[in-house]
Amino acid sequence: MGATSGADDVGRIGRSLRWLGHASTVIEDRGTVVMTDPVLTSRVAHLRRRRGPVPSGPAVLNPDVVLLSHLHADHTHLPSLRQLSEDVPVVVPAGAPDALPALRDVGDRLIEVQPGDTVSIGEVSIQAVPADHDGRRWRRGPRRIPALGYVITGDQRTYFAGDTDLYPALADWVTDIDLALLPVGGWGPTLGAGHMDPARAVRAAEIVSARRVVPIHFGTLWPIGLGRVRPERFFGPGGEFVRLATETGLRATELEPGDSLRW
């Protein structure tokens, strides 16, 4: 399996991953194209895309299914969702359309799930698993909407962690993973609760018995005007994760936003 420079489409043959930046990925297995947490613009509110091209191409705009991990605007980005075909199924945490009614405007095929639920799309099955993260859209209000990760099973098992910290039951929910996509950073100079740094992400990879790991959720979005503030928090987490993972015997690959991995 090797990394390749970004192209407009990952294609529909074999198994592949394309990292679009932040938590946005395009995963293909058994000819089924799965997109996660799409951010398809140069800006999200006060954040701008500092690295990588604005995503485009058929697999980006017309995947077979979209998975949303939680309601934060850098994961459930309504302008990006509106770019997608209206008939693409969108899997969301249970209760998300009630908490964010504008979700209903992006299409009529919302599928609400909670941990343990499984959805079959094309030739893959997708199981929702817990995440330790604040799943609310806004900072205030009851925490009724869970944050989720997903395990996609086709010819191989891919774990998209969304945004999460370690949690005690992780091994009970996620195990025997061929490719783990793990968050290792954030979008600003500080990293709050409900996130993993590179060291904790390495531990997560070990817990889920990942045979291959790619770091995500770093090195893409950054607050406007803070380009010179703690630049190591922007550029460094991916490389630090790969270094620590390699020291523990894990196979880890850092991608540039827009790059692909095929196997």
Tab-separated table of C-alpha atoms in Angstrom:
chain	number	residue	atom	x	y	z
A	1	MET	CA	0.000	0.000	0.000
A	2	GLY	CA	1.448	3.352	-0.928
A	3	ALA	CA	0.585	7.020	-0.968
A	4	THR	CA	-0.035	8.835	-4.213
A	5	SER	CA	-0.471	12.495	-4.985
A	6	GLY	CA	-4.022	13.789	-5.065
A	7	ALA	CA	-6.161	13.401	-8.171
A	8	ASP	CA	-9.704	14.560	-8.850
A	9	ASP	CA	-11.114	11.113	-8.120
A	10	VAL	CA	-10.009	8.035	-6.188
A	11	GLY	CA	-11.656	5.818	-8.797
A	12	ARG	CA	-14.014	2.920	-8.178
A	13	ILE	CA	-11.669	-0.055	-8.463
A	14	GLY	CA	-10.088	-1.808	-5.486
A	15	ARG	CA	-9.638	-0.337	-2.022
A	16	SER	CA	-8.470	3.194	-1.439
A	17	LEU	CA	-8.437	6.089	0.975
A	18	ARG	CA	-8.216	9.731	0.032
A	19	TRP	CA	-7.677	12.248	2.829
A	20	LEU	CA	-9.328	15.525	1.870
A	21	GLY	CA	-8.043	17.271	4.987
A	22	HIS	CA	-9.281	17.624	8.583
A	23	ALA	CA	-11.779	14.768	9.191
A	24	SER	CA	-12.908	14.575	5.550
A	25	THR	CA	-12.009	11.315	3.850
A	26	VAL	CA	-13.178	9.247	0.909
A	27	ILE	CA	-12.989	5.513	1.573
A	28	GLU	CA	-13.600	2.945	-1.134
A	29	ASP	CA	-14.093	-0.770	-0.491
A	30	ARG	CA	-15.865	-3.309	-2.707
A	31	GLY	CA	-16.666	-0.504	-5.132
A	32	THR	CA	-18.655	1.432	-2.527
A	33	VAL	CA	-17.537	5.020	-1.900
A	34	VAL	CA	-17.955	6.346	1.657
A	35	MET	CA	-17.323	9.986	2.535
A	36	THR	CA	-16.782	11.201	6.088
A	37	ASP	CA	-17.444	14.662	7.595
A	38	PRO	CA	-17.146	16.564	4.299
A	39	VAL	CA	-15.591	20.032	4.331
A	40	LEU	CA	-15.437	21.009	0.662
A	41	THR	CA	-14.751	24.734	0.910
A	42	SER	CA	-11.797	27.031	1.547
A	43	ARG	CA	-13.296	28.341	4.779
A	44	VAL	CA	-15.451	27.236	7.731
A	45	ALA	CA	-16.658	30.263	9.732
A	46	HIS	CA	-13.495	31.769	11.298
A	47	LEU	CA	-11.305	28.915	10.030
A	48	ARG	CA	-9.559	28.856	6.681
A	49	ARG	CA	-8.013	25.994	4.763
A	50	ARG	CA	-4.276	26.574	4.997
A	51	ARG	CA	-3.081	23.408	3.261
A	52	GLY	CA	-4.299	21.229	0.425
A	53	PRO	CA	-6.658	21.845	-2.501
A	54	VAL	CA	-10.384	22.444	-2.158
A	55	PRO	CA	-11.785	18.933	-2.742
A	56	SER	CA	-13.504	18.147	-6.026
A	57	GLY	CA	-14.260	15.262	-8.349
A	58	PRO	CA	-17.042	12.681	-8.865
A	59	ALA	CA	-16.302	10.565	-5.793
A	60	VAL	CA	-16.299	13.721	-3.671
A	61	LEU	CA	-19.543	15.203	-5.004
A	62	ASN	CA	-21.431	11.947	-5.548
A	63	PRO	CA	-20.335	9.280	-3.037
A	64	ASP	CA	-22.528	6.309	-2.206
A	65	VAL	CA	-22.981	7.463	1.397
A	66	VAL	CA	-21.874	10.250	3.750
A	67	LEU	CA	-21.099	9.643	7.430
A	68	LEU	CA	-21.324	12.514	9.936
A	69	SER	CA	-19.597	11.964	13.270
A	70	HIS	CA	-21.111	14.883	15.226
A	71	LEU	CA	-22.705	18.280	14.817
A	72	HIS	CA	-19.759	20.670	15.215
A	73	ALA	CA	-19.531	22.928	12.171
A	74	ASP	CA	-16.141	21.573	11.078
A	75	HIS	CA	-17.703	18.086	10.848
A	76	THR	CA	-21.328	18.799	9.897
A	77	HIS	CA	-20.647	21.613	7.432
A	78	LEU	CA	-23.933	22.564	5.823
A	79	PRO	CA	-22.501	24.480	2.799
A	80	SER	CA	-20.432	21.413	1.905
A	81	LEU	CA	-23.361	19.030	2.333
A	82	ARG	CA	-25.402	21.207	-0.027
A	83	GLN	CA	-22.838	20.571	-2.771
A	84	LEU	CA	-23.586	16.852	-2.749
A	85	SER	CA	-26.250	15.069	-4.731
A	86	GLU	CA	-29.569	15.216	-2.878
A	87	ASP	CA	-30.100	11.460	-3.213
A	88	VAL	CA	-26.901	10.530	-1.339
A	89	PRO	CA	-27.775	8.852	1.995
A	90	VAL	CA	-26.377	10.780	4.970
A	91	VAL	CA	-25.835	8.831	8.195
A	92	VAL	CA	-26.143	11.071	11.271
A	93	PRO	CA	-26.219	10.640	15.062
A	94	ALA	CA	-29.687	9.925	16.429
A	95	GLY	CA	-31.567	13.158	17.103
A	96	ALA	CA	-29.330	15.289	14.875
A	97	PRO	CA	-32.126	16.540	12.541
A	98	ASP	CA	-34.169	17.741	15.524
A	99	ALA	CA	-31.171	19.505	17.056
A	100	LEU	CA	-30.133	21.012	13.709
A	101	PRO	CA	-33.253	21.287	11.495
A	102	ALA	CA	-31.214	22.710	8.595
A	103	LEU	CA	-29.869	19.180	8.087
A	104	ARG	CA	-33.215	18.251	6.551
A	105	ASP	CA	-32.596	20.771	3.768
A	106	VAL	CA	-29.519	18.965	2.423
A	107	GLY	CA	-31.478	15.927	1.247
A	108	ASP	CA	-34.272	13.559	2.129
A	109	ARG	CA	-32.225	10.462	2.925
A	110	LEU	CA	-31.035	11.088	6.475
A	111	ILE	CA	-30.364	7.875	8.403
A	112	GLU	CA	-30.241	8.319	12.180
A	113	VAL	CA	-28.081	5.872	14.133
A	114	GLN	CA	-26.807	5.330	17.631
A	115	PRO	CA	-23.940	3.145	18.889
A	116	GLY	CA	-24.485	-0.462	17.863
A	117	ASP	CA	-26.674	0.301	14.833
A	118	THR	CA	-25.537	-1.100	11.475
A	119	VAL	CA	-26.420	0.244	8.029
A	120	SER	CA	-25.776	-1.589	4.750
A	121	ILE	CA	-24.843	0.602	1.788
A	122	GLY	CA	-23.801	-0.959	-1.502
A	123	GLU	CA	-21.336	-3.733	-0.749
A	124	VAL	CA	-20.277	-2.571	2.733
A	125	SER	CA	-21.799	-2.494	6.199
A	126	ILE	CA	-21.309	0.469	8.513
A	127	GLN	CA	-21.580	0.189	12.290
A	128	ALA	CA	-21.886	3.231	14.521
A	129	VAL	CA	-19.639	3.146	17.597
A	130	PRO	CA	-19.264	5.566	20.520
A	131	ALA	CA	-16.911	8.541	20.641
A	132	ASP	CA	-15.825	10.522	23.686
A	133	HIS	CA	-16.549	14.019	22.407
A	134	ASP	CA	-19.144	16.739	22.893
A	135	GLY	CA	-21.599	16.067	20.078
A	136	ARG	CA	-23.650	19.252	20.426
A	137	ARG	CA	-23.771	21.858	17.679
A	138	TRP	CA	-23.388	24.684	20.177
A	139	ARG	CA	-21.585	24.973	23.503
A	140	ARG	CA	-24.766	25.504	25.518
A	141	GLY	CA	-27.724	23.197	25.873
A	142	PRO	CA	-28.326	19.562	26.844
A	143	ARG	CA	-25.961	16.902	25.582
A	144	ARG	CA	-28.603	14.768	23.913
A	145	ILE	CA	-26.854	14.139	20.594
A	146	PRO	CA	-24.022	11.583	20.749
A	147	ALA	CA	-20.755	11.885	18.902
A	148	LEU	CA	-19.990	8.767	16.895
A	149	GLY	CA	-17.256	6.878	15.128
A	150	TYR	CA	-17.891	4.303	12.423
A	151	VAL	CA	-16.495	0.898	11.444
A	152	ILE	CA	-16.849	0.222	7.716
A	153	THR	CA	-16.641	-3.449	6.767
A	154	GLY	CA	-16.099	-4.634	3.209
A	155	ASP	CA	-13.101	-6.659	2.125
A	156	GLN	CA	-11.352	-4.974	5.065
A	157	ARG	CA	-12.378	-3.177	8.247
A	158	THR	CA	-11.829	0.593	8.392
A	159	TYR	CA	-12.315	2.582	11.597
A	160	PHE	CA	-13.168	6.243	11.180
A	161	ALA	CA	-12.911	7.652	14.698
A	162	GLY	CA	-14.418	11.059	13.918
A	163	ASP	CA	-13.319	13.207	16.839
A	164	THR	CA	-12.750	11.452	20.130
A	165	ASP	CA	-10.577	10.872	23.134
A	166	LEU	CA	-9.757	7.444	24.490
A	167	TYR	CA	-12.582	5.836	26.434
A	168	PRO	CA	-12.589	2.687	28.584
A	169	ALA	CA	-14.888	0.592	26.360
A	170	LEU	CA	-13.080	1.320	23.087
A	171	ALA	CA	-11.775	-2.253	22.743
A	172	ASP	CA	-15.293	-3.598	23.295
A	173	TRP	CA	-16.636	-1.609	20.361
A	174	VAL	CA	-13.720	-1.520	17.917
A	175	THR	CA	-11.298	-4.356	17.243
A	176	ASP	CA	-9.464	-6.229	14.475
A	177	ILE	CA	-9.081	-3.117	12.300
A	178	ASP	CA	-7.231	-3.125	8.979
A	179	LEU	CA	-7.076	0.667	8.595
A	180	ALA	CA	-7.669	3.169	11.407
A	181	LEU	CA	-8.227	6.873	10.701
A	182	LEU	CA	-7.437	8.574	13.989
A	183	PRO	CA	-7.616	12.255	15.000
A	184	VAL	CA	-4.266	13.541	16.274
A	185	GLY	CA	-4.788	17.310	16.555
A	186	GLY	CA	-7.333	20.067	16.084
A	187	TRP	CA	-7.920	23.365	14.330
A	188	GLY	CA	-6.349	25.829	16.770
A	189	PRO	CA	-3.384	26.488	19.036
A	190	THR	CA	-4.981	24.600	21.956
A	191	LEU	CA	-6.462	21.117	22.173
A	192	GLY	CA	-9.438	20.815	24.500
A	193	ALA	CA	-11.245	17.911	26.105
A	194	GLY	CA	-12.573	15.157	23.886
A	195	HIS	CA	-9.516	15.052	21.621
A	196	MET	CA	-6.460	12.839	21.228
A	197	ASP	CA	-2.919	14.059	20.840
A	198	PRO	CA	-0.446	11.899	18.881
A	199	ALA	CA	0.555	9.804	21.905
A	200	ARG	CA	-3.035	9.012	22.858
A	201	ALA	CA	-3.865	8.235	19.240
A	202	VAL	CA	-1.032	5.687	19.170
A	203	ARG	CA	-2.558	4.059	22.237
A	204	ALA	CA	-5.927	3.992	20.476
A	205	ALA	CA	-4.349	2.281	17.465
A	206	GLU	CA	-2.935	-0.381	19.748
A	207	ILE	CA	-6.255	-0.866	21.541
A	208	VAL	CA	-8.188	-1.472	18.300
A	209	SER	CA	-5.459	-3.776	16.918
A	210	ALA	CA	-4.976	-1.614	13.839
A	211	ARG	CA	-2.789	-3.083	11.128
A	212	ARG	CA	-2.394	0.267	9.370
A	213	VAL	CA	-3.006	3.791	10.658
A	214	VAL	CA	-3.414	7.209	9.022
A	215	PRO	CA	-3.579	10.382	11.166
A	216	ILE	CA	-6.377	12.858	10.434
A	217	HIS	CA	-7.887	15.998	12.014
A	218	PHE	CA	-4.762	18.161	11.839
A	219	GLY	CA	-2.864	20.395	9.454
A	220	THR	CA	-5.803	21.710	7.419
A	221	LEU	CA	-8.000	24.329	9.111
A	222	TRP	CA	-6.678	27.162	11.268
A	223	PRO	CA	-8.168	30.362	12.709
A	224	ILE	CA	-7.779	33.398	10.482
A	225	GLY	CA	-5.041	35.692	11.784
A	226	LEU	CA	-3.331	33.062	13.945
A	227	GLY	CA	-0.980	31.642	11.326
A	228	ARG	CA	2.102	32.428	13.421
A	229	VAL	CA	0.685	31.159	16.717
A	230	ARG	CA	2.045	27.732	17.694
A	231	PRO	CA	2.651	26.556	14.108
A	232	GLU	CA	3.864	23.208	15.474
A	233	ARG	CA	0.261	22.500	16.498
A	234	PHE	CA	-0.716	22.844	12.844
A	235	PHE	CA	2.104	21.043	11.021
A	236	GLY	CA	3.504	18.733	13.690
A	237	PRO	CA	0.865	16.232	14.907
A	238	GLY	CA	0.889	13.955	11.868
A	239	GLY	CA	4.633	13.462	11.798
A	240	GLU	CA	4.799	13.094	15.571
A	241	PHE	CA	2.107	10.430	15.434
A	242	VAL	CA	3.935	8.485	12.710
A	243	ARG	CA	7.198	8.655	14.673
A	244	LEU	CA	5.600	7.386	17.881
A	245	ALA	CA	3.564	4.751	16.062
A	246	THR	CA	6.615	3.434	14.241
A	247	GLU	CA	8.501	3.163	17.519
A	248	THR	CA	5.770	0.861	18.833
A	249	GLY	CA	5.785	-1.316	15.709
A	250	LEU	CA	2.669	0.114	14.038
A	251	ARG	CA	2.453	0.757	10.294
A	252	ALA	CA	1.588	4.430	9.997
A	253	THR	CA	1.435	6.757	7.005
A	254	GLU	CA	1.109	10.543	7.023
A	255	LEU	CA	-0.735	11.911	4.014
A	256	GLU	CA	-0.872	15.438	2.658
A	257	PRO	CA	-4.413	16.794	2.244
A	258	GLY	CA	-5.631	15.555	-1.125
A	259	ASP	CA	-3.353	12.515	-1.227
A	260	SER	CA	-4.502	8.922	-1.614
A	261	LEU	CA	-3.530	5.553	-0.225
A	262	ARG	CA	-4.272	2.404	-2.225
A	263	TRP	CA	-3.982	-1.259	-1.337
